Coordinates of C-alpha atoms and ligand atoms in Angstrom, one line a residue:
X1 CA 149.0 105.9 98.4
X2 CA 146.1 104.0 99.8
X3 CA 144.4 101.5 97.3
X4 CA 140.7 101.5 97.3
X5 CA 140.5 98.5 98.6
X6 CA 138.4 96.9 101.7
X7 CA 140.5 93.8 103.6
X8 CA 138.2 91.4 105.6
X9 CA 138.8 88.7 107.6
X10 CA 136.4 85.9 108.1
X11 CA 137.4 84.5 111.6
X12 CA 134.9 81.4 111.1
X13 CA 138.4 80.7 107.9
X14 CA 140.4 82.5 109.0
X15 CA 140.5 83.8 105.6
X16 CA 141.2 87.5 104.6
X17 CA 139.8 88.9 101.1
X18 CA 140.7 92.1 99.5
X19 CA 137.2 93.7 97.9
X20 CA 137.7 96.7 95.8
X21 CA 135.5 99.9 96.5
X22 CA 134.2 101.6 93.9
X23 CA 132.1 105.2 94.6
X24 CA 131.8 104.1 97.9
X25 CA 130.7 101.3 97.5
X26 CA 131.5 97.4 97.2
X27 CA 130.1 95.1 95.3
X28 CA 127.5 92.3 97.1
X29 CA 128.9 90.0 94.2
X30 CA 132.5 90.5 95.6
X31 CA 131.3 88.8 98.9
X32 CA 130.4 85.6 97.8
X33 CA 134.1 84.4 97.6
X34 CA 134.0 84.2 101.4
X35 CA 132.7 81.4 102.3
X36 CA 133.2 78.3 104.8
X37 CA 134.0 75.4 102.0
X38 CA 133.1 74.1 98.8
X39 CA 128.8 73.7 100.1
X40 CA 128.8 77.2 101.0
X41 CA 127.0 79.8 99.3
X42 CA 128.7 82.7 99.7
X43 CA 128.2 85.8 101.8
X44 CA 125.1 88.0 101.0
X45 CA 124.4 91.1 102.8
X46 CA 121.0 91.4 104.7
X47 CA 119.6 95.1 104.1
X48 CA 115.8 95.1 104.6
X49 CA 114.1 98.2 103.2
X50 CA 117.6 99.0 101.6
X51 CA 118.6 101.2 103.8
X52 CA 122.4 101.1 102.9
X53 CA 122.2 99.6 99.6
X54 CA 122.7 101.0 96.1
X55 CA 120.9 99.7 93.7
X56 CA 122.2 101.1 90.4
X57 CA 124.3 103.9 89.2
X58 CA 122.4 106.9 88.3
X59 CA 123.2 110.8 86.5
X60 CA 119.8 111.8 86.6
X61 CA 119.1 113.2 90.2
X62 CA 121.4 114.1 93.0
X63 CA 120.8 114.5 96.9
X64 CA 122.7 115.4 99.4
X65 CA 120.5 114.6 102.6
X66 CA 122.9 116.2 105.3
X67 CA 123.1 119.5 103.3
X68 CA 119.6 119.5 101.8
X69 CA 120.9 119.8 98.5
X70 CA 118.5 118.7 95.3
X71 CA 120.0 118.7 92.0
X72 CA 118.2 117.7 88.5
X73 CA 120.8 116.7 86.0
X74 CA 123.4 119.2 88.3
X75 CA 121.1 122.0 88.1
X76 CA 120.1 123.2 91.6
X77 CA 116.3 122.7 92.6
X78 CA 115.8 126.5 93.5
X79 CA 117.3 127.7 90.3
X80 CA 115.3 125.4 88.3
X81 CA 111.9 126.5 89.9
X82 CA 112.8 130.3 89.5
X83 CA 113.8 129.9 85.8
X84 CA 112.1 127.1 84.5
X85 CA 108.7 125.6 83.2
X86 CA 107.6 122.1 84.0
X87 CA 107.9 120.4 80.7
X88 CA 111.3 122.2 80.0
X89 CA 112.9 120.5 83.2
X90 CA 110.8 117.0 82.1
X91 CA 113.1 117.5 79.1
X92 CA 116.1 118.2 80.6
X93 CA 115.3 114.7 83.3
X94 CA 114.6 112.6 79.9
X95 CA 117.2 113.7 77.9
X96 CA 119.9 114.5 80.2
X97 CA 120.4 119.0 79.0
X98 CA 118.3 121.6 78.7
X99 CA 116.5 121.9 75.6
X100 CA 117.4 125.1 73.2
X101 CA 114.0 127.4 72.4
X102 CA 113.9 125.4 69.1
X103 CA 114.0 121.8 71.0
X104 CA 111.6 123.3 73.7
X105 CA 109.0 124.6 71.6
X106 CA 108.8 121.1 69.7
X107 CA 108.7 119.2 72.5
X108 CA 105.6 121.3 73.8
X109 CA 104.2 120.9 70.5
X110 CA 104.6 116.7 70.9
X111 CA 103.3 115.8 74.2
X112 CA 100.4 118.8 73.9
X113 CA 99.2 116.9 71.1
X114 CA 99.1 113.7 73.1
X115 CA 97.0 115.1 75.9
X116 CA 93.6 113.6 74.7
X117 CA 92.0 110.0 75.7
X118 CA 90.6 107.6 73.7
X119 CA 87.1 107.5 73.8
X120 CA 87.2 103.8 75.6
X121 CA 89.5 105.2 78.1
X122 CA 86.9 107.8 79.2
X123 CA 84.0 105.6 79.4
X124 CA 86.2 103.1 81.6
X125 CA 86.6 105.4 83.6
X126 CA 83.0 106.6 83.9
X127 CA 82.6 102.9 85.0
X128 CA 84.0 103.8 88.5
X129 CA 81.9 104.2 91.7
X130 CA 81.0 108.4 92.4
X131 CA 83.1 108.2 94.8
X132 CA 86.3 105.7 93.9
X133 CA 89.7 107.5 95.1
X134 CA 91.2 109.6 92.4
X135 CA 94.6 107.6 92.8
X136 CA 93.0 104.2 92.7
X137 CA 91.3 105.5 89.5
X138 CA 94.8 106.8 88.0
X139 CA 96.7 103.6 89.0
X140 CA 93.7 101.7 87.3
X141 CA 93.5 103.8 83.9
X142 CA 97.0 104.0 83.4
X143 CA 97.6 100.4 83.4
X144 CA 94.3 100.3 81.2
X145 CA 96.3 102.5 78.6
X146 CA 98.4 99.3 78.0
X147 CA 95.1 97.9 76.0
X148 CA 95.0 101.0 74.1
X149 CA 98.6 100.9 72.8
X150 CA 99.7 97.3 72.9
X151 CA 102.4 98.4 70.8
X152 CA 104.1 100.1 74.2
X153 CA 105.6 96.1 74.8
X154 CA 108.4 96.7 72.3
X155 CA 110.2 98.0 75.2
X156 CA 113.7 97.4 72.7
X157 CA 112.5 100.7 70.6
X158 CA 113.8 103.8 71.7
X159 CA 111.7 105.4 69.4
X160 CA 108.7 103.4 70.8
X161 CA 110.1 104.4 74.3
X162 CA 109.7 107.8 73.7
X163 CA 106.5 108.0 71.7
X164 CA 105.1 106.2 74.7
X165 CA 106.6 108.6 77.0
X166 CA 105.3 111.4 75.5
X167 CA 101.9 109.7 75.7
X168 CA 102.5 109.3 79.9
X169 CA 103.5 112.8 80.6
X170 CA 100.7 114.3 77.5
X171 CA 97.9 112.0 79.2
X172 CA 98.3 111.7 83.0
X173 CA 97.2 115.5 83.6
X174 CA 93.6 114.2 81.6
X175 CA 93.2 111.6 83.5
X176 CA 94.1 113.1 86.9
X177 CA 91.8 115.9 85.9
X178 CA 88.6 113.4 84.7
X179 CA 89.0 111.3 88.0
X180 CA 88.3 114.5 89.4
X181 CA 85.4 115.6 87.3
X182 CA 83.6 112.0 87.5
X183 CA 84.4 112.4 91.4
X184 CA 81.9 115.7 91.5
X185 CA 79.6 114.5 88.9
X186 CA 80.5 117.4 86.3
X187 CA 80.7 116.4 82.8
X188 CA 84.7 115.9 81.2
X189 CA 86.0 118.8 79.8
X190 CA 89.0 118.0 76.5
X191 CA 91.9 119.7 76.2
X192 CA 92.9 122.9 75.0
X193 CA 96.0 123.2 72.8
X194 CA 96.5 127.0 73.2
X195 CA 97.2 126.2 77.1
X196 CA 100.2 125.9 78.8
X197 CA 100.8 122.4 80.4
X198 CA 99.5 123.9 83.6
X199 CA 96.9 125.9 82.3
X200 CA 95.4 122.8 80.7
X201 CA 95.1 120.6 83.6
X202 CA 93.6 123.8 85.5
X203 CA 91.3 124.0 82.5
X204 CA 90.3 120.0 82.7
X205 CA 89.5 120.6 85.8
X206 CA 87.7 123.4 86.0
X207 CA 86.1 124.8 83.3
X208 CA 82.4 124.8 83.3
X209 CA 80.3 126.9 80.4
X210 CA 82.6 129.9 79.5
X211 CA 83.9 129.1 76.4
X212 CA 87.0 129.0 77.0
X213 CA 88.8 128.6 80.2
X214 CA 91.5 131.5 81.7
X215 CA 93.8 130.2 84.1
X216 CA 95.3 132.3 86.5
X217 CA 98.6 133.2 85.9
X218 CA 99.8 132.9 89.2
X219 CA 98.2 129.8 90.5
X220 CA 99.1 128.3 86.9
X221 CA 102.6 129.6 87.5
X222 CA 102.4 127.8 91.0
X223 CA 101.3 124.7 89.7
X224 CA 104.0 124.8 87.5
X225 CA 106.6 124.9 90.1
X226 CA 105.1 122.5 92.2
X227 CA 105.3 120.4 89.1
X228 CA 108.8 121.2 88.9
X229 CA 109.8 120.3 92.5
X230 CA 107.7 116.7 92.8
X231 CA 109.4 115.8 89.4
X232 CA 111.6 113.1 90.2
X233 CA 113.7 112.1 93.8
X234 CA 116.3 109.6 93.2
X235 CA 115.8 105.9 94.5
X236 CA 112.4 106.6 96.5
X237 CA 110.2 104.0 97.1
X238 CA 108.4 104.4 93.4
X239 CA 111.2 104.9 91.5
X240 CA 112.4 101.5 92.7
X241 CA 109.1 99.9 91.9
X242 CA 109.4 101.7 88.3
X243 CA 112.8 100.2 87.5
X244 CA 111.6 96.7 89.4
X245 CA 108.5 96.2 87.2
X246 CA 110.5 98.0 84.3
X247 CA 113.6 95.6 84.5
X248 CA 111.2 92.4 83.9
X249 CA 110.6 94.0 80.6
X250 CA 107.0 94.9 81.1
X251 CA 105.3 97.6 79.4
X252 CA 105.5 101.8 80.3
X253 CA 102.1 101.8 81.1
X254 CA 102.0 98.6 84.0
X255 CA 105.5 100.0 84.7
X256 CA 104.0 103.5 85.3
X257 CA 101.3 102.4 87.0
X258 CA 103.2 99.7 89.3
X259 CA 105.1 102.8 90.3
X260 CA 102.4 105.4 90.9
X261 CA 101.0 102.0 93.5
X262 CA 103.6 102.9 95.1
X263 CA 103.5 106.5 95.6
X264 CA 100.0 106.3 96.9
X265 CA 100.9 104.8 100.3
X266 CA 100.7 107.0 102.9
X267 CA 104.2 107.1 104.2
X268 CA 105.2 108.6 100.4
X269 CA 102.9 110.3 98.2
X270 CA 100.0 109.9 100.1
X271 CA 101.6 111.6 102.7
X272 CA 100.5 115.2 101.6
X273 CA 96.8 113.6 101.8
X274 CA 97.8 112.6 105.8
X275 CA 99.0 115.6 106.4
X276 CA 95.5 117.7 105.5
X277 CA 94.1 115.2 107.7
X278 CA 96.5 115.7 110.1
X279 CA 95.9 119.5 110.7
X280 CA 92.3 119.1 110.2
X281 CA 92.7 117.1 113.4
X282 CA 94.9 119.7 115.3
X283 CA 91.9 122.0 114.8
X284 CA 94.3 125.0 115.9
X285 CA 97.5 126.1 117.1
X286 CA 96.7 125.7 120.9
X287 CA 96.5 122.0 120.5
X288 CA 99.8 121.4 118.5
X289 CA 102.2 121.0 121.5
X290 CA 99.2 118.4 122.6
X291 CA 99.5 116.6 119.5
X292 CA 103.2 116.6 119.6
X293 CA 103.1 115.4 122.9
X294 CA 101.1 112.0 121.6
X295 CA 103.5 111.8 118.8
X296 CA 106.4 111.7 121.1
X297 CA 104.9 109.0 123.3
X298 CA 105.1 107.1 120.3
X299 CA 100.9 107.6 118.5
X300 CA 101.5 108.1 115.2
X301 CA 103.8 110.2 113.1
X302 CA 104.3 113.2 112.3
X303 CA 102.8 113.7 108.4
X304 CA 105.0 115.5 106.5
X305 CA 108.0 115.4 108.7
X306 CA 111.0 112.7 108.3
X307 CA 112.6 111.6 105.4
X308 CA 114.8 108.7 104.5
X309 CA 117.8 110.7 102.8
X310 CA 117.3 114.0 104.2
X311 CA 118.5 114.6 107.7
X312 CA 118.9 118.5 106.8
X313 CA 115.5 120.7 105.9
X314 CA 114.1 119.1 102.5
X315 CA 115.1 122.1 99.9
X316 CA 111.5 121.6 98.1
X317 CA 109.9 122.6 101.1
X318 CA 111.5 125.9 101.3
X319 CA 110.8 126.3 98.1
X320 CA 107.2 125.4 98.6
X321 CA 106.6 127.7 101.5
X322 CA 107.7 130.9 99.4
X323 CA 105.2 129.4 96.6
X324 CA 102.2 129.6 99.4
X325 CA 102.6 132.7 99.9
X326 CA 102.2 133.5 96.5
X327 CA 99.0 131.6 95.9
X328 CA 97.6 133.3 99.2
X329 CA 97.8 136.4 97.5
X330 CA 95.0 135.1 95.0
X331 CA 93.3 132.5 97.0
X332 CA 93.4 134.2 100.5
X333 CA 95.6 132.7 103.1
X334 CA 94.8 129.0 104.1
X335 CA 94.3 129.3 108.4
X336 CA 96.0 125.2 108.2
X337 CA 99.4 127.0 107.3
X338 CA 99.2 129.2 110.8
X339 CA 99.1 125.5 112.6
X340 CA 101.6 124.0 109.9
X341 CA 104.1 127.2 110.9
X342 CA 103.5 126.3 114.4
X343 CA 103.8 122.5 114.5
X344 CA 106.8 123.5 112.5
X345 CA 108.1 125.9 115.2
X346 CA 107.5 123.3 118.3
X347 CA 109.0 120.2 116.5
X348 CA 112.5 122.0 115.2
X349 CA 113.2 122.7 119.0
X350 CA 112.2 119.4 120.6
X351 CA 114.8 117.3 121.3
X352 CA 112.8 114.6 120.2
X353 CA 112.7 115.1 116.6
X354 CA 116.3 117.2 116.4
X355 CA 117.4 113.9 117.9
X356 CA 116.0 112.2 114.9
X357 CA 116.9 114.8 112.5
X358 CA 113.3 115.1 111.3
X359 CA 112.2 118.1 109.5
X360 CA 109.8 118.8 107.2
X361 CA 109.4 117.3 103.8
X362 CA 108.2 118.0 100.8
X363 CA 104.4 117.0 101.7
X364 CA 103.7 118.6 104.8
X365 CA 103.1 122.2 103.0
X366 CA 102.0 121.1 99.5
X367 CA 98.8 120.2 100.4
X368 CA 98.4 123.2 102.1
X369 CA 98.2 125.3 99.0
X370 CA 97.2 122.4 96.8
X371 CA 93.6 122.6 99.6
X372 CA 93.8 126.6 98.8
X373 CA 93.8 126.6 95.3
X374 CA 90.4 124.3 95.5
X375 CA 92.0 120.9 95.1
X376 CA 90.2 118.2 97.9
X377 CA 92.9 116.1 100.0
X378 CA 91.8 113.0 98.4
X379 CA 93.7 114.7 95.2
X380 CA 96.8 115.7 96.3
X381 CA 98.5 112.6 95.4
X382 CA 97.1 112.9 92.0
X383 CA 99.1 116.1 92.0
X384 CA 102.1 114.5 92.7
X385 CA 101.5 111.2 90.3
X386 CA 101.5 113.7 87.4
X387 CA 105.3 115.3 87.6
X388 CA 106.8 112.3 89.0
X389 CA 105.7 110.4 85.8
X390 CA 108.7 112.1 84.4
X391 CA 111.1 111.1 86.8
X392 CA 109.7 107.4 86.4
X393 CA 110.2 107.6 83.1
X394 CA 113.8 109.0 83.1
X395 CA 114.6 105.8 85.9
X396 CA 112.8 103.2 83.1
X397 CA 115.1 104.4 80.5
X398 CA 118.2 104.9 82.1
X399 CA 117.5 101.3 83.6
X400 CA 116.8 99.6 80.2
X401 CA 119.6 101.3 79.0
X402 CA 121.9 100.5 81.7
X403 CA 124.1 97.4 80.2
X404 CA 124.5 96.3 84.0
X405 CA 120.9 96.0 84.8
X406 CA 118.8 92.7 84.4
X407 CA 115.8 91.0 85.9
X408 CA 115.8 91.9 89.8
X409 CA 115.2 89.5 91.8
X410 CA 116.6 89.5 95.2
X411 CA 117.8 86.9 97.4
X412 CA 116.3 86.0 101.4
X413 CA 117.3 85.4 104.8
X414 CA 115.6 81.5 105.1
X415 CA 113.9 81.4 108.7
X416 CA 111.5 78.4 108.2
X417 CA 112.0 75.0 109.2
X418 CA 114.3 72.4 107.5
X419 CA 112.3 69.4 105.4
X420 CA 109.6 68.0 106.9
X421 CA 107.3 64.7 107.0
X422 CA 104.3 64.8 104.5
X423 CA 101.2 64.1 106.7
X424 CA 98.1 62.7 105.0
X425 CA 95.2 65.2 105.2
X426 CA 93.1 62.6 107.3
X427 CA 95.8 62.2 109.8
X428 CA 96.7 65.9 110.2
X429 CA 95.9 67.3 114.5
X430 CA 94.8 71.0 114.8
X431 CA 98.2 73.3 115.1
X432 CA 97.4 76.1 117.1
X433 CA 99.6 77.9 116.0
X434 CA 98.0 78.0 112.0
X435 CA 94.8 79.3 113.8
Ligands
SDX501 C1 108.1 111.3 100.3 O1 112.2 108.7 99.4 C2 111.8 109.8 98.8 O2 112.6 110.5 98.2 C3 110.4 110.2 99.0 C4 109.9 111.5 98.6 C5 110.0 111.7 97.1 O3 110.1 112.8 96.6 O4 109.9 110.6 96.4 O5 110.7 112.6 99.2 C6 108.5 111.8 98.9 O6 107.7 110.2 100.4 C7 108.4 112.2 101.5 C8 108.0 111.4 102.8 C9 106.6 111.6 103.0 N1 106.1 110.7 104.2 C10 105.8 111.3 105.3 O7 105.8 112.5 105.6 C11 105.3 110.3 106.4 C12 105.9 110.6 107.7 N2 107.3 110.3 107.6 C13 107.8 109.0 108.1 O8 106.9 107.9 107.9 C14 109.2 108.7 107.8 O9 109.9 109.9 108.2 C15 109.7 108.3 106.4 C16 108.9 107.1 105.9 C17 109.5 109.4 105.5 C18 111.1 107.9 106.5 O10 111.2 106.8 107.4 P1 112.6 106.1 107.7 O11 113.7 106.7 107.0 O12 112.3 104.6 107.5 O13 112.8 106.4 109.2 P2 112.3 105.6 110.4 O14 110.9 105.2 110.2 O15 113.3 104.5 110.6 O16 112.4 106.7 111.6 C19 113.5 106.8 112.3 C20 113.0 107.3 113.7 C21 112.0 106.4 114.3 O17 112.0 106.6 115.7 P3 112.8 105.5 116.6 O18 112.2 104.1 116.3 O19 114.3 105.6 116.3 O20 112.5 105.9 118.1 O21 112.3 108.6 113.5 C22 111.0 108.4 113.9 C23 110.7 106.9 113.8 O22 109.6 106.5 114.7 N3 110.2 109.1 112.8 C24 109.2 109.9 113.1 C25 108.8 110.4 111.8 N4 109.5 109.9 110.9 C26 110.4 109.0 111.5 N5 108.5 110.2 114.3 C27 107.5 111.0 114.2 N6 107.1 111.6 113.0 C28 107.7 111.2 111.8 N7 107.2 111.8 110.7

């Protein structure tokens, strides 16, 4: 029977080495054997942007790019968005199943009864500019909640772990929802315990003087799902920055907000903010195939198309277009969707981007109905900070408690020059090329 086993030879040695593969993998350790002689450092392998490298075992999420398969703990995307609520699934990401009607009704219990700020944390972030980007103000207050809970280093308590958890997922919704309010001068509005996760962030938001706030079931039920789909993605560019930060040891809250850094670059979670912009700059169907044209001759990207894993249709995005249509039937349709569907149309059939197996992701129709429900573009990320929280939390954990994990610190390719001369600074000539 065939041994799971990869044979090399290095022809500098002459040397062959017998590594064993494990999942499909080997290990990078196993190649430092091969070397030269006794000076030589060993092999490495050289994988910029880790684009074929595995950075930890993992049970939490699965994706299978080529099929366009998403599964939470082994449960299916779709089927989780049809029968779920948000903080059920953030439940079943934490702690591996889904919880009984007992263990869900605590667990709303626990984080709705973490959903307020301290008092400090409000009036830092009143101390922002009018008009300071909701996400710079989230990264910002987030870390800021280390300083309210310095007990969050302990990092060792699971206990601790989870109480600040709970605090993350309870508090990020308030302060998504007052870097929106301090963004259009209104007044913040606390939480209501009798509201759904959902309904409570809709009610942050935007209640002004009724007395109490009534969501829409629909667009609450929307939000939900959306919350659902953005919850966590595997090794994406944040949850590697949650378990780098995280594996130094620091604390959930500069972990969390080290990670949600992350998201806010364009080419991830900011994408669903690029691709408003995007659409807004199409102006209407007639000038898509012009814009595709300039996107083909290499101006740009296409926002909301691509993806790193999947090289199939993303399986969120289906789900998000059948959500749309839902919330146009309260909001009235959103005419950006007619030149979504159409840029959509024009890029599945060129060559160009079939070559490259691009196809939508989950960003390029979220912020579609995220702008039709009354959110502003400069929010959308915001929107998508608040689920993943979860996900990032359910990375931290199952990093800290992975026994394989430590410190990461990664090695380098070393391009510069060899030793050189000191000069004294009076005897130094200009180098043109430092100018
Ligand atoms: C998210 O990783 C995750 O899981 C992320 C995420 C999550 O849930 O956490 O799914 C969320 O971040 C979704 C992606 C959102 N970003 C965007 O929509 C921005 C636009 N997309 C691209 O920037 C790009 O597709 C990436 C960043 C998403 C993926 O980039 P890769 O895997 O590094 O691919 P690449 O840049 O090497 O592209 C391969 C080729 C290149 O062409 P050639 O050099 O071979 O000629 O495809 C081209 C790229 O130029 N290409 C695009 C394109 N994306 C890639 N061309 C036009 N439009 C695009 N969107």
């Amino acid at each position: 029977m065939a041994q799971d086993t990869l044979t090399v030879t290095d022809n500098r040695t002459q040397q062959t080495y017998t590594l064993p593969i494990e999942h499909g993998t080997v290990r990078a350790m196993d190649l430092r054997q091969i070397k030269t002689g006794p000076d030589d450092f060993g092999l490495m392998t050289y994988d910029p942007a880790f684009m074929n490298t595995a950075s930890c075992r993992s049970s939490i999420t699965f994706i299978d790019g080529d099929r366009g398969i998403l599964r939470y703990r082994g449960y299916p995307i779709e089927v989780l968005a049809e029968h779920c609520t948000f903080l059920e699934v953030a439940y079943l990401l934490l702690f591996g199943d889904l919880p009984t009607q007992h263990e869900l009704k605590e667990w709303v219990g626990e984080i709705t009864h973490h959903t307020m700020l301290h008092e400090t944390t409000k009036k830092f972030m009143e101390g922002f500019r009018y008009n300071a980007h909701p996400m710079a103000m989230l990264v910002s207050t987030v870390a800021a909640l280390s300083t309210v809970y310095p007990e969050a280093k302990d990092i060792h308590d699971p206990a601790n772990r989870l109480l600040q958890s709970k605090r993350l997922i309870a508090k990020i919704p308030s302060i998504a929802a007052l870097a929106y309010r301090h963004s259009v001068g209104f007044p913040y509005v606390y939480p209501d315990n009798d509201l759904s996760y959902a309904e409570n962030f809709m009610n942050m938001l935007w209640k002004m003087v009724e007395p109490k706030y009534v969501a829409n079931p629909v667009l609450a039920r929307a939000l939900d799902i959306l919350f659902i789909l953005h919850a966590d993605h595997e090794q994406n560019c944040s949850a590697n920055a949650m378990r780098c930060v995280g594996s130094s040891h620091a604390d959930p809250y500069l972990t969390t907000a080290a990670a949600a850094a992350a998201l806010s670059g364009p080419l991830h979670g900011g994408a669903n903010e690029e691709v408003l912009k995007m659409l807004d700059e199409i102006g209407s169907k007639e000038n898509v195939l012009a814009y595709i044209k300039k996107i083909k001759e290499g101006h740009g990207k296409l926002m909301g198309f691509g993806h790193r894993v999947y090289k199939n249709y993303d399986p969120r995005a289906k789900v998000i277009k059948w959500t749309a249509e839902r919330v146009f039937e309260v909001t009235g349709r959103n005419p950006k969707l007619d030149i979504a569907l159409e840029l959509e149309r024009i890029a599945l059939e060129d060559d160009y981007f079939i070559k490259r197996k691009l196809y939508p992701n989950v960003d390029f129709y979220s912020g579609i109905i995220y702008q039709a429900m009354g959110f502003r573009p400069e929010m959308f990320t915001a929107l998508f900070a608040i689920p993943r929280t979860v996900g990032w939390l359910a990375q931290w954990q199952e990093m800290l408690n992975d026994q394989e994990q430590k410190i990461a610190r990664p090695r380098q390719v070393w391009t510069g020059p060899e030793v050189r001369q000191f000069v004294p600074l009076g005897k130094r000539s200009p180098v043109a090329a430092a100018r």
